[in-house]
Coordinates of C-alpha atoms and ligand atoms in Angstrom, one line a residue:
Chain A
X1 CA -57.7 43.3 52.3
X2 CA -59.3 44.7 49.0
X3 CA -61.0 41.5 47.8
X4 CA -64.0 43.2 47.2
X5 CA -62.8 46.6 45.0
X6 CA -60.9 43.8 43.1
X7 CA -64.0 42.6 41.6
X8 CA -65.6 46.1 41.3
X9 CA -62.3 47.5 39.5
X10 CA -60.9 46.5 36.1
X11 CA -57.5 45.5 37.3
X12 CA -56.3 43.7 34.1
X13 CA -54.2 46.5 33.0
X14 CA -52.4 46.7 36.4
X15 CA -48.4 46.4 36.4
X16 CA -47.7 43.0 38.0
X17 CA -44.6 43.3 41.2
X18 CA -42.8 40.1 41.6
X19 CA -42.3 38.7 45.3
X20 CA -39.1 39.9 46.6
X21 CA -37.0 36.9 47.3
X22 CA -35.7 38.5 50.8
X23 CA -34.4 34.8 51.9
X24 CA -32.3 34.7 48.7
X25 CA -30.5 38.0 49.7
X26 CA -29.8 36.8 53.4
X27 CA -28.6 33.5 52.6
X28 CA -26.4 34.7 49.9
X29 CA -24.9 37.4 52.4
X30 CA -24.3 34.6 54.9
X31 CA -22.4 32.3 52.4
X32 CA -20.5 34.7 51.1
X33 CA -19.4 36.0 54.5
X34 CA -18.7 32.4 55.4
X35 CA -16.6 31.6 52.0
X36 CA -14.6 35.0 52.3
X37 CA -13.7 33.8 55.7
X38 CA -12.7 30.4 54.8
X39 CA -10.5 32.0 51.7
X40 CA -8.7 34.3 54.6
X41 CA -7.8 31.7 56.6
X42 CA -6.0 29.4 54.1
X43 CA -4.2 32.4 52.7
X44 CA -3.2 33.6 55.6
X45 CA -2.4 30.0 57.0
X46 CA 1.1 28.2 56.3
X47 CA 0.5 27.4 52.6
X48 CA 3.0 28.2 50.1
X49 CA 0.6 28.8 47.0
X50 CA 3.2 28.9 44.7
X51 CA 4.7 25.3 45.4
X52 CA 1.3 24.4 44.7
X53 CA 1.0 25.6 41.4
X54 CA 4.7 24.4 40.6
X55 CA 3.8 20.9 41.5
X56 CA 0.4 20.9 39.9
X57 CA 1.8 19.9 36.1
X58 CA 5.1 18.1 37.4
X59 CA 5.7 14.9 35.7
X60 CA 4.9 12.5 38.3
X61 CA 1.7 14.2 39.3
X62 CA 0.5 14.1 35.8
X63 CA 1.5 10.7 35.3
X64 CA -0.2 9.9 38.8
X65 CA -3.6 11.9 37.4
X66 CA -3.1 9.7 34.3
X67 CA -3.2 6.4 36.2
X68 CA -6.1 7.7 38.5
X69 CA -8.0 8.4 35.4
X70 CA -7.0 5.1 33.8
X71 CA -8.0 2.6 37.1
X72 CA -11.2 4.6 37.5
X73 CA -12.2 4.1 33.7
X74 CA -11.3 0.3 33.8
X75 CA -12.6 -0.4 37.3
X76 CA -15.7 0.9 36.3
X77 CA -15.9 -0.9 33.1
X78 CA -15.3 -4.0 34.9
X79 CA -17.7 -3.0 37.6
X80 CA -20.3 -2.4 35.2
X81 CA -19.8 -5.2 33.1
X82 CA -20.0 -7.7 36.0
X83 CA -22.8 -5.5 37.4
X84 CA -25.1 -6.0 34.4
X85 CA -24.1 -10.0 34.4
X86 CA -25.0 -10.0 37.7
X87 CA -28.2 -8.4 37.6
X88 CA -29.3 -10.6 34.5
X89 CA -28.5 -13.5 36.5
X90 CA -30.5 -12.5 39.7
X91 CA -33.5 -12.3 37.4
X92 CA -33.0 -15.7 36.1
X93 CA -35.1 -18.5 36.8
X94 CA -32.4 -20.7 37.2
X95 CA -32.1 -21.0 41.2
X96 CA -28.3 -22.0 40.9
X97 CA -27.4 -19.1 38.6
X98 CA -29.8 -16.9 41.0
X99 CA -28.0 -18.0 44.1
X100 CA -24.3 -17.5 43.0
X101 CA -25.1 -13.9 42.0
X102 CA -26.8 -13.2 45.5
X103 CA -23.7 -14.6 46.8
X104 CA -21.5 -12.5 45.1
X105 CA -23.0 -9.6 45.9
X106 CA -23.3 -10.6 49.8
X107 CA -19.8 -10.9 49.8
X108 CA -18.4 -8.4 48.1
X109 CA -20.5 -5.9 49.7
X110 CA -19.9 -7.2 53.1
X111 CA -16.5 -6.5 53.5
X112 CA -14.6 -3.3 53.0
X113 CA -13.1 -2.3 49.6
X114 CA -9.6 -1.4 51.3
X115 CA -9.5 -5.1 53.1
X116 CA -10.5 -6.3 49.4
X117 CA -7.5 -4.5 47.7
X118 CA -5.1 -6.0 50.3
X119 CA -6.6 -9.5 49.8
X120 CA -5.7 -9.3 46.1
X121 CA -2.4 -7.7 46.4
X122 CA -1.5 -10.5 48.8
X123 CA -2.8 -13.3 46.6
X124 CA 0.2 -15.0 46.8
X125 CA 0.0 -15.8 50.5
X126 CA -2.7 -18.1 49.6
X127 CA -1.9 -19.3 45.9
X128 CA 2.2 -18.9 45.4
X129 CA 1.2 -19.6 41.6
X130 CA -1.4 -18.9 39.0
X131 CA -2.4 -20.6 36.1
X132 CA -4.0 -23.4 34.2
X133 CA -2.8 -27.0 35.8
X134 CA -0.8 -28.4 33.3
X135 CA -0.6 -25.6 30.8
X136 CA 0.5 -22.7 32.5
X137 CA 2.0 -21.8 35.7
X138 CA 3.3 -18.2 37.3
X139 CA 4.1 -16.8 40.3
X140 CA 1.4 -15.1 41.7
X141 CA 3.8 -12.3 42.9
X142 CA 4.7 -11.4 39.3
X143 CA 1.0 -11.4 37.9
X144 CA -0.6 -9.6 40.9
X145 CA 1.2 -6.3 40.0
X146 CA -0.2 -3.3 42.0
X147 CA -2.2 -2.6 38.9
X148 CA -3.6 -6.0 38.5
X149 CA -4.7 -5.8 42.1
X150 CA -6.1 -2.5 42.1
X151 CA -8.3 -3.2 39.1
X152 CA -9.5 -6.5 40.5
X153 CA -10.2 -4.8 43.9
X154 CA -12.1 -1.8 42.8
X155 CA -14.1 -3.2 40.0
X156 CA -15.3 -6.5 41.7
X157 CA -16.2 -4.6 44.6
X158 CA -17.9 -1.9 42.0
X159 CA -19.9 -4.9 40.6
X160 CA -21.6 -5.9 43.7
X161 CA -22.9 -2.2 43.8
X162 CA -23.8 -1.9 40.3
X163 CA -25.6 -5.1 40.1
X164 CA -28.1 -4.0 42.3
X165 CA -28.6 -0.5 40.6
X166 CA -29.1 -2.5 37.5
X167 CA -31.5 -4.9 39.0
X168 CA -33.4 -2.1 39.9
X169 CA -33.7 -0.4 36.4
X170 CA -34.6 -3.8 35.2
X171 CA -37.2 -4.1 37.5
X172 CA -38.4 -0.5 36.7
X173 CA -39.4 -1.2 33.5
X174 CA -43.1 -2.3 32.4
X175 CA -43.8 -5.7 32.4
X176 CA -46.0 -5.1 29.1
X177 CA -42.2 -4.5 27.5
X178 CA -41.0 -7.8 28.0
X179 CA -44.4 -9.3 26.9
X180 CA -43.9 -7.0 23.6
X181 CA -40.7 -8.2 23.4
X182 CA -41.7 -11.8 23.3
X183 CA -44.5 -11.4 20.9
X184 CA -42.4 -10.0 18.1
X185 CA -40.2 -13.3 18.7
X186 CA -37.6 -12.2 21.0
X187 CA -35.6 -14.7 23.2
X188 CA -34.9 -13.5 26.5
X189 CA -31.7 -12.3 26.3
X190 CA -32.3 -10.3 22.9
X191 CA -35.3 -8.8 24.5
X192 CA -32.9 -7.8 27.5
X193 CA -30.4 -6.1 25.5
X194 CA -32.7 -4.4 22.9
X195 CA -35.7 -3.5 24.6
X196 CA -35.2 -3.8 28.6
X197 CA -31.9 -2.4 29.1
X198 CA -32.1 0.6 27.0
X199 CA -35.3 1.7 28.9
X200 CA -33.7 0.5 32.2
X201 CA -30.5 3.3 31.7
X202 CA -32.9 5.9 32.2
X203 CA -32.9 4.4 36.0
X204 CA -29.6 3.2 36.1
X205 CA -27.5 6.0 34.3
X206 CA -28.0 8.9 37.2
X207 CA -26.3 6.3 39.9
X208 CA -23.9 4.7 37.9
X209 CA -22.8 8.5 37.2
X210 CA -22.6 9.0 40.9
X211 CA -20.5 5.8 41.6
X212 CA -18.4 7.0 38.6
X213 CA -17.3 10.0 40.5
X214 CA -17.2 8.2 43.8
X215 CA -14.7 5.6 42.1
X216 CA -12.4 8.6 40.8
X217 CA -11.7 8.9 44.5
X218 CA -12.1 5.4 45.7
X219 CA -8.7 4.6 43.5
X220 CA -6.9 6.7 46.2
X221 CA -7.0 3.7 48.3
X222 CA -5.2 1.7 45.6
X223 CA -1.9 3.8 47.1
X224 CA -1.8 1.8 49.9
X225 CA -0.9 -1.2 47.6
X226 CA 1.7 0.9 45.9
X227 CA -0.6 1.8 42.5
X228 CA 0.9 4.9 41.7
X229 CA -2.2 7.1 41.1
X230 CA -2.1 10.7 42.2
X231 CA -2.3 10.2 46.1
X232 CA 0.5 7.8 45.8
X233 CA 2.9 10.5 43.7
X234 CA 1.9 13.1 46.1
X235 CA 2.8 10.9 48.8
X236 CA 6.2 10.6 47.6
X237 CA 7.1 14.0 46.8
X238 CA 6.4 15.2 50.3
X239 CA 8.1 12.4 51.8
X240 CA 11.0 13.9 50.3
X241 CA 9.9 17.6 50.9
X242 CA 7.9 17.6 53.6
X243 CA 5.3 20.1 51.7
X244 CA 2.4 17.6 52.9
X245 CA -0.5 20.2 52.3
X246 CA 0.9 21.6 49.3
X247 CA 0.7 18.2 47.7
X248 CA -2.3 17.1 48.9
X249 CA -4.1 20.5 47.6
X250 CA -2.3 19.9 44.3
X251 CA -4.1 16.1 44.4
X252 CA -7.3 17.7 45.6
X253 CA -7.1 20.4 42.9
X254 CA -6.9 17.4 40.1
X255 CA -9.8 15.3 41.9
X256 CA -12.3 18.6 41.7
X257 CA -11.2 19.2 38.2
X258 CA -11.9 15.6 36.7
X259 CA -15.0 15.2 38.7
X260 CA -16.2 18.6 37.2
X261 CA -15.4 17.0 34.0
X262 CA -17.5 14.0 34.6
X263 CA -20.4 15.7 36.0
X264 CA -20.9 17.8 32.7
X265 CA -20.8 14.6 31.0
X266 CA -23.1 12.9 32.9
X267 CA -25.9 15.5 32.3
X268 CA -25.5 14.7 28.6
X269 CA -25.4 11.0 29.2
X270 CA -28.6 11.2 31.0
X271 CA -30.5 13.3 28.6
X272 CA -29.6 10.8 25.5
X273 CA -30.9 8.0 27.9
X274 CA -34.2 10.0 28.7
X275 CA -35.3 10.2 25.1
X276 CA -38.8 9.0 24.5
X277 CA -39.5 8.8 28.2
X278 CA -40.7 12.6 28.3
X279 CA -39.8 12.7 32.2
X280 CA -36.6 14.9 32.3
X281 CA -38.3 17.8 30.8
X282 CA -41.4 17.9 33.1
X283 CA -38.8 17.7 36.2
X284 CA -35.8 19.9 35.3
X285 CA -38.1 22.6 33.8
X286 CA -40.1 23.4 37.1
X287 CA -37.5 26.1 38.0
X288 CA -39.5 28.4 39.9
Chain B
X1 CA -57.2 -27.0 5.2
X2 CA -56.4 -27.8 9.0
X3 CA -57.8 -25.3 11.5
X4 CA -55.1 -22.8 12.6
X5 CA -55.8 -22.7 16.0
X6 CA -57.2 -26.1 17.7
X7 CA -57.6 -26.1 21.6
X8 CA -58.7 -29.2 23.1
X9 CA -59.4 -29.3 26.9
X10 CA -57.1 -26.3 27.5
X11 CA -56.5 -25.8 31.2
X12 CA -54.7 -22.8 32.7
X13 CA -54.3 -21.9 36.3
X14 CA -52.6 -19.4 38.6
X15 CA -51.8 -21.1 41.7
X16 CA -54.9 -22.6 43.2
X17 CA -57.1 -20.3 40.8
X18 CA -58.3 -22.1 37.8
X19 CA -58.7 -19.1 35.1
X20 CA -59.3 -21.7 32.0
X21 CA -61.2 -24.8 32.9
X22 CA -61.4 -26.8 29.5
X23 CA -61.8 -25.0 26.4
X24 CA -62.5 -26.8 23.1
X25 CA -62.5 -24.6 20.2
X26 CA -61.1 -24.7 16.7
X27 CA -60.5 -21.7 14.4
X28 CA -60.2 -22.0 10.7
X29 CA -57.7 -19.8 8.5
X30 CA -59.4 -16.5 7.4
X31 CA -61.8 -16.4 10.2
X32 CA -62.4 -13.2 12.5
X33 CA -63.3 -14.6 15.8
X34 CA -64.8 -12.2 18.3
X35 CA -64.4 -13.3 22.0
X36 CA -66.6 -11.3 24.7
X37 CA -67.5 -12.1 28.6
X38 CA -67.2 -10.1 31.7
X39 CA -63.7 -9.3 33.3
X40 CA -61.9 -12.2 34.8
X41 CA -63.5 -14.8 32.6
X42 CA -60.3 -16.1 31.1
X43 CA -60.1 -14.1 27.8
X44 CA -56.9 -12.7 28.1
X45 CA -55.4 -15.8 29.3
X46 CA -56.7 -17.9 26.3
X47 CA -55.0 -15.3 23.9
X48 CA -51.8 -15.5 26.2
X49 CA -51.9 -19.4 25.9
X50 CA -51.9 -19.0 22.1
X51 CA -49.0 -17.0 21.7
X52 CA -47.5 -18.6 25.0
X53 CA -46.8 -15.4 27.1
X54 CA -48.2 -18.4 29.5
X55 CA -47.5 -21.8 29.5
X56 CA -50.5 -24.4 29.8
X57 CA -51.1 -26.4 32.5
X58 CA -53.5 -29.1 30.9
X59 CA -55.1 -30.1 27.6
X60 CA -53.7 -29.4 23.9
X61 CA -53.2 -26.6 22.1
X62 CA -52.2 -26.4 18.3
X63 CA -51.4 -23.1 16.6
X64 CA -50.7 -23.0 12.9
X65 CA -50.4 -26.9 12.4
X66 CA -47.6 -27.0 15.4
X67 CA -48.4 -28.4 19.0
X68 CA -47.7 -25.6 21.1
X69 CA -44.8 -25.7 23.8
X70 CA -44.2 -29.3 23.4
X71 CA -42.6 -31.7 20.9
X72 CA -44.1 -35.3 20.7
X73 CA -41.9 -38.1 20.4
X74 CA -43.4 -41.2 20.8
X75 CA -46.0 -41.1 23.6
X76 CA -44.1 -38.4 25.6
X77 CA -44.3 -34.6 25.1
X78 CA -40.9 -33.0 25.7
X79 CA -40.7 -29.2 26.6
X80 CA -39.6 -27.1 24.1
X81 CA -36.4 -24.6 24.6
X82 CA -37.0 -20.9 25.0
X83 CA -35.7 -20.5 21.3
X84 CA -38.1 -23.2 19.9
X85 CA -40.9 -21.1 21.7
X86 CA -39.7 -17.9 20.4
X87 CA -39.6 -19.5 16.8
X88 CA -43.3 -20.5 17.5
X89 CA -44.5 -17.0 18.7
X90 CA -43.8 -15.7 15.2
X91 CA -46.9 -17.5 13.7
X92 CA -48.8 -15.1 15.9
X93 CA -48.9 -11.5 16.2
X94 CA -50.1 -9.7 19.3
X95 CA -51.8 -6.6 20.2
X96 CA -52.0 -5.3 24.0
X97 CA -54.6 -3.1 25.5
X98 CA -52.1 -1.0 26.8
X99 CA -50.1 -0.7 23.3
X100 CA -46.8 -1.5 24.7
X101 CA -45.0 0.4 22.1
X102 CA -40.9 0.6 22.8
X103 CA -41.0 4.3 24.2
X104 CA -37.0 4.7 23.4
X105 CA -38.0 4.1 19.6
X106 CA -39.7 5.9 17.1
X107 CA -42.8 4.7 15.3
X108 CA -40.6 3.3 12.7
X109 CA -38.0 2.1 15.1
X110 CA -40.9 0.0 16.8
X111 CA -41.9 -1.5 13.3
X112 CA -38.8 -2.4 12.2
X113 CA -37.5 -4.0 15.4
X114 CA -38.5 -7.2 14.9
X115 CA -37.9 -7.6 11.3
X116 CA -34.3 -6.6 11.4
X117 CA -33.6 -8.2 15.0
X118 CA -35.5 -11.2 14.7
X119 CA -36.1 -12.0 11.1
X120 CA -32.5 -10.5 10.4
X121 CA -34.0 -8.7 7.3
X122 CA -32.1 -6.1 6.0
X123 CA -32.6 -2.8 7.3
X124 CA -33.3 -0.8 4.0
X125 CA -35.8 -3.4 3.1
X126 CA -37.5 -3.6 6.5
X127 CA -37.6 0.3 6.5
X128 CA -39.7 0.1 2.9
X129 CA -42.0 -2.4 4.5
X130 CA -42.4 -0.4 7.5
X131 CA -43.3 2.6 5.7
X132 CA -45.9 1.0 3.6
X133 CA -47.3 -0.6 6.9
X134 CA -47.6 2.9 8.7
X135 CA -49.2 4.2 5.9
X136 CA -51.8 1.3 5.8
X137 CA -52.7 2.1 9.3
X138 CA -53.0 6.1 8.2
X139 CA -49.6 7.3 10.0
X140 CA -47.2 7.8 7.0
X141 CA -46.3 11.3 8.2
X142 CA -45.7 9.9 11.9
X143 CA -42.9 7.5 11.3
X144 CA -40.3 9.6 12.8
X145 CA -42.3 10.3 16.3
X146 CA -41.8 8.7 19.5
X147 CA -44.7 7.0 21.1
X148 CA -45.0 9.4 23.9
X149 CA -45.9 12.2 21.1
X150 CA -48.8 9.8 19.7
X151 CA -52.2 10.1 20.8
X152 CA -53.8 6.4 22.1
X153 CA -55.3 5.5 19.2
X154 CA -52.3 6.3 16.9
X155 CA -50.0 4.4 19.4
X156 CA -52.2 1.5 18.8
X157 CA -52.2 1.6 14.8
X158 CA -48.3 1.9 15.4
X159 CA -48.7 -1.5 17.4
X160 CA -50.7 -3.2 14.9
X161 CA -48.4 -2.4 12.2
X162 CA -45.5 -3.7 14.4
X163 CA -47.4 -6.9 14.9
X164 CA -48.1 -7.1 11.2
X165 CA -44.6 -6.6 10.3
X166 CA -43.8 -9.9 11.4
X167 CA -45.9 -11.3 9.0
X168 CA -48.1 -13.6 11.2
X169 CA -50.6 -16.2 10.0
X170 CA -53.0 -14.8 13.1
X171 CA -53.6 -11.7 14.8
X172 CA -54.4 -11.7 18.7
X173 CA -56.3 -8.3 19.7
X174 CA -56.9 -8.1 23.4
X175 CA -59.3 -5.4 24.1
X176 CA -57.5 -3.0 21.7
X177 CA -59.7 -0.3 22.0
X178 CA -60.3 -0.3 26.1
X179 CA -57.6 2.0 26.9
X180 CA -58.8 4.8 24.5
X181 CA -60.6 7.7 24.9
X182 CA -64.0 6.9 23.1
X183 CA -63.4 9.5 20.1
X184 CA -60.3 7.4 19.2
X185 CA -61.8 4.0 19.3
X186 CA -63.3 4.4 15.7
X187 CA -59.7 4.9 14.0
X188 CA -58.5 1.7 15.7
X189 CA -61.7 -0.4 14.9
X190 CA -61.2 0.9 11.1
X191 CA -57.6 -0.3 10.7
X192 CA -58.9 -3.6 12.1
X193 CA -62.0 -3.8 9.7
X194 CA -59.7 -3.3 6.7
X195 CA -57.1 -6.1 8.2
X196 CA -60.2 -8.4 8.2
X197 CA -61.0 -7.5 4.7
X198 CA -57.6 -8.7 3.8
X199 CA -58.7 -12.1 4.9
X200 CA -56.2 -12.0 7.7
X201 CA -57.3 -14.5 10.4
X202 CA -58.0 -12.6 13.7
X203 CA -59.1 -13.4 17.3
X204 CA -60.4 -10.2 19.0
X205 CA -61.2 -10.0 22.6
X206 CA -63.7 -6.8 22.8
X207 CA -66.5 -5.1 24.3
X208 CA -67.3 -3.2 20.9
X209 CA -70.2 -5.6 20.2
X210 CA -71.1 -3.4 17.1
X211 CA -67.8 -4.4 15.7
X212 CA -68.5 -7.7 16.5
X213 CA -71.7 -8.1 15.0
X214 CA -70.3 -6.1 11.9
X215 CA -67.0 -7.9 11.4
X216 CA -66.6 -11.1 13.4
X217 CA -67.7 -14.4 11.6
X218 CA -68.2 -15.8 14.9
X219 CA -68.8 -14.8 18.2
X220 CA -67.6 -16.5 21.4
X221 CA -69.2 -15.8 24.7
X222 CA -66.8 -16.9 27.7
X223 CA -67.6 -17.0 31.6
X224 CA -65.5 -18.4 34.1
X225 CA -63.0 -19.8 32.1
X226 CA -65.4 -21.8 29.9
X227 CA -66.9 -21.2 26.6
X228 CA -70.4 -20.7 27.2
X229 CA -72.0 -20.0 23.9
X230 CA -70.4 -19.6 20.6
X231 CA -71.8 -19.1 16.9
X232 CA -72.7 -16.2 14.4
X233 CA -72.8 -12.8 15.6
X234 CA -76.6 -12.8 14.9
X235 CA -77.1 -15.7 16.8
X236 CA -74.9 -14.9 20.2
X237 CA -75.2 -11.1 20.2
X238 CA -79.1 -11.2 18.8
X239 CA -80.6 -14.3 20.2
X240 CA -78.3 -15.9 22.8
X241 CA -79.6 -19.0 24.4
X242 CA -77.8 -18.9 27.9
X243 CA -78.9 -16.6 30.6
X244 CA -75.5 -15.6 31.2
X245 CA -74.9 -14.2 28.0
X246 CA -78.1 -12.1 27.7
X247 CA -77.1 -10.8 31.0
X248 CA -73.9 -9.6 29.9
X249 CA -75.1 -8.0 26.7
X250 CA -77.6 -6.1 28.3
X251 CA -75.2 -4.9 30.8
X252 CA -72.5 -4.0 28.1
X253 CA -75.5 -2.0 25.9
X254 CA -77.0 -0.6 29.1
Ligands
LIG301 N1 -50.7 -13.7 36.6 C1 -52.0 -13.7 37.0 N2 -51.8 -14.5 38.2 C2 -52.6 -14.7 38.9 N3 -54.2 -14.6 38.3 C3 -54.2 -14.2 37.4 C4 -53.3 -13.8 36.7 N4 -53.5 -13.6 35.0 C5 -55.0 -13.6 35.4 N5 -55.1 -14.1 36.8 C6 -56.4 -14.1 37.0 O1 -57.2 -15.3 35.8 C7 -58.8 -14.9 35.7 C8 -58.6 -14.5 34.5 O2 -58.1 -13.5 33.7 P1 -58.1 -12.8 32.5 O3 -57.7 -13.9 31.4 O4 -57.2 -11.5 32.4 O5 -59.4 -12.3 32.3 P2 -60.0 -11.3 31.2 O6 -59.2 -11.1 30.2 O7 -61.5 -12.1 30.8 O8 -60.8 -10.3 32.0 C9 -59.1 -13.6 36.7 O9 -59.5 -13.9 37.9 C10 -57.4 -12.9 37.0 O10 -57.7 -12.3 38.0
LIG302 MG1 -58.3 -9.2 29.7

């Protein structure tokens, strides 16, 4: 409009007026209205909120929560251990090892985890006894408790997904790093552990954090094989008192709490593994 | 004394392409050899064969008195295990064009990584030596810095210190200044010049003909996987006998 005036006039002392973010106000209003509507609907619906508060901390719910958290941690630990091992196997020069790792990923990614849980839990139908021939032999029904079946089902399935994440991470590290590690005399596995894996973590941690959060909720599937995690506990209570929605809300609240804590933790872990990479700052600080 | 590197008819192929077509060469202890030649002539490949980042396909190579990659028993050559190859590599230190510092470790941790993890040196002792080495390359004040916070020249000097920390018998430099901004080349060459003065055996692939003329005992001109010409810097760089050498030198100097 006044381009020529600007050039003629000294405008360096003028006040700067920021853009009005109209979009932010409009979207804010729309979302606030929607939220209010949802809150109203729940407040007026047939939910006994007093019940929710009372059952939030009853013993069997808290014990179920403990089992959910424990199973999440153990299954994830198993999944990550398997995942790292299988990822390294897939990058091995040995074709047999390579093939075995690929077959594992193929099978466990190819079938639903619910089906795998049921298979582990019903292993007795295939193998009535488990053990080392001639040394120990135990009836499978006693060994394959809901706990063990849930751990194996969730952990081994997770390992198949995690191995792909880890493999992508290992491949993301510059080949020069591997050569530099070799040049100072490191054998392959030491180079992987000391040099490649720590750098791959920057790429690996965000999706693993995501999968950890997924695992918190995936453990609820173990309720179908009678593992007493939080959904199973909630179900047991509402079978007796018919407060179905209230108890599902109780379980839901606890899931949200756990996931919120984990999300906060994830941010700190990501920052740790990004050290020396100089990328996270550049990406997260472009907040305008 | 026997040569520190002896290469007889050394061949290396990538698929059908022959990158080294028979290299015959002896390098004495204490010698500084500069290798020059056009891009793609096989200079890097030759260095990478010496420290076994590449396996050779034909001929034989001895480094520091050992046959590289094989053990001779009678009239058979048995391929070495990965651990034995890692051990053989300890005879050589390598400095890369792109530095290849470990980005998740500070300058000091880059230098002590090998001594602590591979040589199993006590950490305190390794740190002491690393401080000395970093002082030697002029980086006493950068011990705690991550590579990303260092300039290219500083990174390359850390990389030299990291290689020296393993106390190699032979240092290999693959175009150590080619990835640097022009004003940073000098600081790296100066560290290498000092290193040559200490009597370190060095093989340097470089396009810095001034450095070669001043520091090298011998200059080797390679082209298309072969040694075309070799001799004193004055002879190869000043009075080359081969047309290919002449062309290359005038191309670099222009
Ligand atoms: N990993 C590889 N795969 C295929 N060809 C390669 C590989 N490395 C090098 N070469 C080829 O070998 C030749 C020699 O390469 P190199 O030793 O890197 O040359 P220089 O270092 O003299 O520039 C080049 O033609 C290059 O394209
Ligand atoms: Mg090269």
